PDB file of C-alpha atoms in Angstrom:
ATOM      1  CA  GLY L  95      40.960 139.068 119.044  1.00 43.00           C
ATOM      2  CA  ALA L  96      40.291 141.109 116.021  1.00 49.00           C
ATOM      3  CA  LEU L  97      42.767 142.122 113.749  1.00 50.00           C
ATOM      4  CA  LEU L  98      43.538 146.004 113.268  1.00 54.00           C
ATOM      5  CA  TYR L  99      42.499 147.286 109.906  1.00 57.00           C
ATOM      6  CA  THR L 100      45.513 149.488 108.547  1.00 70.00           C
ATOM      7  CA  ASP L 101      46.743 151.019 105.541  1.00 79.00           C
ATOM      8  CA  GLN L 102      49.038 148.448 105.347  1.00 79.00           C
ATOM      9  CA  ARG L 103      46.411 145.662 105.384  1.00 81.00           C
ATOM     10  CA  ALA L 104      44.565 147.647 102.868  1.00 82.00           C
ATOM     11  CA  PHE L 105      47.335 147.896 100.490  1.00 86.00           C
ATOM     12  CA  SER L 106      47.975 144.151 100.787  1.00 88.00           C
ATOM     13  CA  GLN L 107      44.554 143.382 100.076  1.00 85.00           C
ATOM     14  CA  TYR L 108      44.482 145.440  97.253  1.00 87.00           C
ATOM     15  CA  SER L 109      47.676 143.896  95.807  1.00 90.00           C
ATOM     16  CA  LEU L 110      46.479 140.331  96.410  1.00 88.00           C
ATOM     17  CA  VAL L 111      43.161 141.082  94.681  1.00 84.00           C
ATOM     18  CA  ALA L 112      44.954 142.415  91.623  1.00 89.00           C
ATOM     19  CA  PHE L 113      46.925 139.434  91.591  1.00 88.00           C
ATOM     20  CA  TYR L 114      44.074 137.203  92.003  1.00 84.00           C
ATOM     21  CA  LEU L 115      42.136 138.946  89.257  1.00 83.00           C
ATOM     22  CA  SER L 116      45.145 139.019  86.915  1.00 87.00           C
ATOM     23  CA  THR L 117      46.039 135.603  87.102  1.00 87.00           C
ATOM     24  CA  SER L 118      42.986 133.559  88.113  1.00 77.00           C
ATOM     25  CA  ALA L 119      41.065 131.971  85.275  1.00 63.00           C
ATOM     26  CA  LYS L 120      37.797 132.525  87.088  1.00 67.00           C
ATOM     27  CA  GLY L 121      38.765 136.166  88.179  1.00 62.00           C
ATOM     28  CA  MET L 122      36.155 138.167  90.094  1.00 65.00           C
ATOM     29  CA  GLU L 123      34.105 134.760  90.635  1.00 70.00           C
ATOM     30  CA  PHE L 124      37.201 133.525  92.599  1.00 68.00           C
ATOM     31  CA  VAL L 125      37.802 136.801  94.423  1.00 67.00           C
ATOM     32  CA  LYS L 126      34.232 136.619  95.634  1.00 68.00           C
ATOM     33  CA  SER L 127      33.870 133.041  96.623  1.00 68.00           C
ATOM     34  CA  ASN L 128      37.087 133.282  98.585  1.00 65.00           C
ATOM     35  CA  ARG L 129      35.822 136.281 100.515  1.00 64.00           C
ATOM     36  CA  MET L 130      38.584 138.744  99.481  1.00 65.00           C
ATOM     37  CA  MET L 131      36.683 142.037  99.117  1.00 62.00           C
ATOM     38  CA  GLY L 132      35.992 144.245 102.120  1.00 61.00           C
ATOM     39  CA  ASN L 133      37.433 143.953 105.658  1.00 54.00           C
ATOM     40  CA  TYR L 134      38.291 140.264 105.755  1.00 71.00           C
ATOM     41  CA  ASP L 135      41.506 138.726 107.102  1.00 83.00           C
ATOM     42  CA  GLU L 136      43.809 138.353 104.066  1.00 87.00           C
ATOM     43  CA  CYS L 137      45.874 135.895 106.203  1.00 88.00           C
ATOM     44  CA  THR L 138      42.969 133.246 105.536  1.00 85.00           C
ATOM     45  CA  TRP L 139      43.006 133.768 101.794  1.00 86.00           C
ATOM     46  CA  TYR L 140      43.933 131.149  99.465  1.00 83.00           C
ATOM     47  CA  GLY L 141      47.787 130.796  99.106  1.00 88.00           C
ATOM     48  CA  VAL L 142      48.629 133.533 101.590  1.00 91.00           C
ATOM     49  CA  SER L 143      50.860 133.085 104.709  1.00 94.00           C
ATOM     50  CA  CYS L 144      51.181 135.932 107.293  1.00 94.00           C
ATOM     51  CA  ASP L 145      53.485 136.625 110.208  1.00 92.00           C
ATOM     52  CA  GLU L 146      52.246 137.066 113.982  1.00 90.00           C
ATOM     53  CA  ASN L 147      51.313 140.733 113.363  1.00 86.00           C
ATOM     54  CA  GLY L 148      49.148 139.854 110.194  1.00 86.00           C
ATOM     55  CA  ILE L 149      51.580 140.934 107.597  1.00 89.00           C
ATOM     56  CA  VAL L 150      51.628 139.221 104.332  1.00 93.00           C
ATOM     57  CA  ILE L 151      55.095 137.208 104.292  1.00 95.00           C
ATOM     58  CA  GLY L 152      54.458 134.315 101.829  1.00 96.00           C
ATOM     59  CA  LEU L 153      52.323 133.581  99.028  1.00 93.00           C
ATOM     60  CA  GLN L 154      52.178 129.811  97.924  1.00 93.00           C
ATOM     61  CA  MET L 155      50.495 129.435  94.626  1.00 90.00           C
ATOM     62  CA  GLU L 156      52.361 126.303  93.033  1.00 91.00           C
ATOM     63  CA  SER L 157      50.353 124.404  90.687  1.00 89.00           C
ATOM     64  CA  SER L 158      47.095 126.571  90.989  1.00 85.00           C
ATOM     65  CA  ASN L 159      45.929 126.811  87.448  1.00 84.00           C
ATOM     66  CA  LEU L 160      47.164 130.643  87.272  1.00 88.00           C
ATOM     67  CA  LYS L 161      47.152 132.104  83.661  1.00 89.00           C
ATOM     68  CA  GLY L 162      48.171 135.567  82.539  1.00 89.00           C
ATOM     69  CA  SER L 163      50.662 137.901  83.713  1.00 91.00           C
ATOM     70  CA  ILE L 164      52.004 138.995  87.454  1.00 93.00           C
ATOM     71  CA  PRO L 165      50.449 142.522  87.822  1.00 93.00           C
ATOM     72  CA  PRO L 166      52.795 145.207  88.582  1.00 94.00           C
ATOM     73  CA  ASP L 167      50.834 145.443  92.212  1.00 93.00           C
ATOM     74  CA  ILE L 168      52.740 142.855  93.474  1.00 92.00           C
ATOM     75  CA  GLY L 169      55.362 145.307  94.324  1.00 91.00           C
ATOM     76  CA  ILE L 170      53.014 146.760  97.068  1.00 90.00           C
ATOM     77  CA  LEU L 171      53.950 143.688  99.228  1.00 89.00           C
ATOM     78  CA  SER L 172      57.432 144.923  99.507  1.00 78.00           C
ATOM     79  CA  ASN L 173      57.551 145.516 103.130  1.00 78.00           C
ATOM     80  CA  LYS L 174      57.664 142.051 104.207  1.00 88.00           C
ATOM     81  CA  LEU L 175      57.070 139.444 101.345  1.00 94.00           C
ATOM     82  CA  SER L 176      59.899 136.758 101.600  1.00 96.00           C
ATOM     83  CA  TYR L 177      58.668 133.853  99.773  1.00 96.00           C
ATOM     84  CA  LEU L 178      56.791 133.753  96.342  1.00 96.00           C
ATOM     85  CA  ASN L 179      56.071 130.192  94.791  1.00 96.00           C
ATOM     86  CA  LEU L 180      54.233 130.458  91.368  1.00 94.00           C
ATOM     87  CA  SER L 181      55.755 127.466  89.886  1.00 95.00           C
ATOM     88  CA  ASP L 182      53.846 125.033  87.661  1.00 94.00           C
ATOM     89  CA  ASN L 183      51.294 127.275  86.356  1.00 91.00           C
ATOM     90  CA  LEU L 184      50.769 128.867  83.204  1.00 90.00           C
ATOM     91  CA  LEU L 185      51.795 132.404  83.718  1.00 91.00           C
ATOM     92  CA  SER L 186      53.152 134.594  80.578  1.00 90.00           C
ATOM     93  CA  GLY L 187      54.801 137.787  80.057  1.00 90.00           C
ATOM     94  CA  SER L 188      57.708 139.356  81.397  1.00 92.00           C
ATOM     95  CA  LEU L 189      58.355 140.016  85.359  1.00 92.00           C
ATOM     96  CA  PRO L 190      57.120 143.203  86.337  1.00 93.00           C
ATOM     97  CA  LYS L 191      59.940 145.519  87.449  1.00 94.00           C
ATOM     98  CA  GLU L 192      58.072 145.933  90.637  1.00 93.00           C
ATOM     99  CA  ILE L 193      59.036 142.424  91.658  1.00 91.00           C
ATOM    100  CA  PHE L 194      62.451 143.912  92.244  1.00 91.00           C
ATOM    101  CA  SER L 195      61.207 145.988  94.912  1.00 90.00           C
ATOM    102  CA  LEU L 196      60.515 142.942  96.912  1.00 92.00           C
ATOM    103  CA  THR L 197      63.711 143.531  99.171  1.00 92.00           C
ATOM    104  CA  LYS L 198      62.932 140.828 101.735  1.00 93.00           C
ATOM    105  CA  LEU L 199      61.886 138.252  98.968  1.00 94.00           C
ATOM    106  CA  SER L 200      64.361 135.410  99.604  1.00 95.00           C
ATOM    107  CA  SER L 201      62.801 132.418  97.731  1.00 95.00           C
ATOM    108  CA  LEU L 202      61.208 132.932  94.179  1.00 94.00           C
ATOM    109  CA  TYR L 203      59.908 130.178  92.494  1.00 95.00           C
ATOM    110  CA  LEU L 204      58.870 130.254  88.763  1.00 92.00           C
ATOM    111  CA  SER L 205      59.655 126.909  87.147  1.00 89.00           C
ATOM    112  CA  LYS L 206      57.198 125.284  84.706  1.00 82.00           C
ATOM    113  CA  LYS L 207      56.884 121.374  84.746  1.00 64.00           C
TER     114      LYS L 207
END
């Protein structure tokens, strides 16, 4: 059946789009080509894992040619995000303090090759 579009989902989509825009070399082109704007199922977006209720619980972006910095908007995913893999990318800058609001985060990978 159709997934319920809630405030939680809207905030998750916003956070993910901000992340992709901040770190993807192709920016908005990447977002548009992966149907990431509007009322689409973010659980089908590149690198995103969700639980059975459609809540984002993981972001697997290892070796995805990401550049730039992790935006503070990542903190919006604090409700359930338990897995974040950003290893083997070209990210720069400091970790945003909002990453520490990810209270369910049990796995964080940031290593470089």
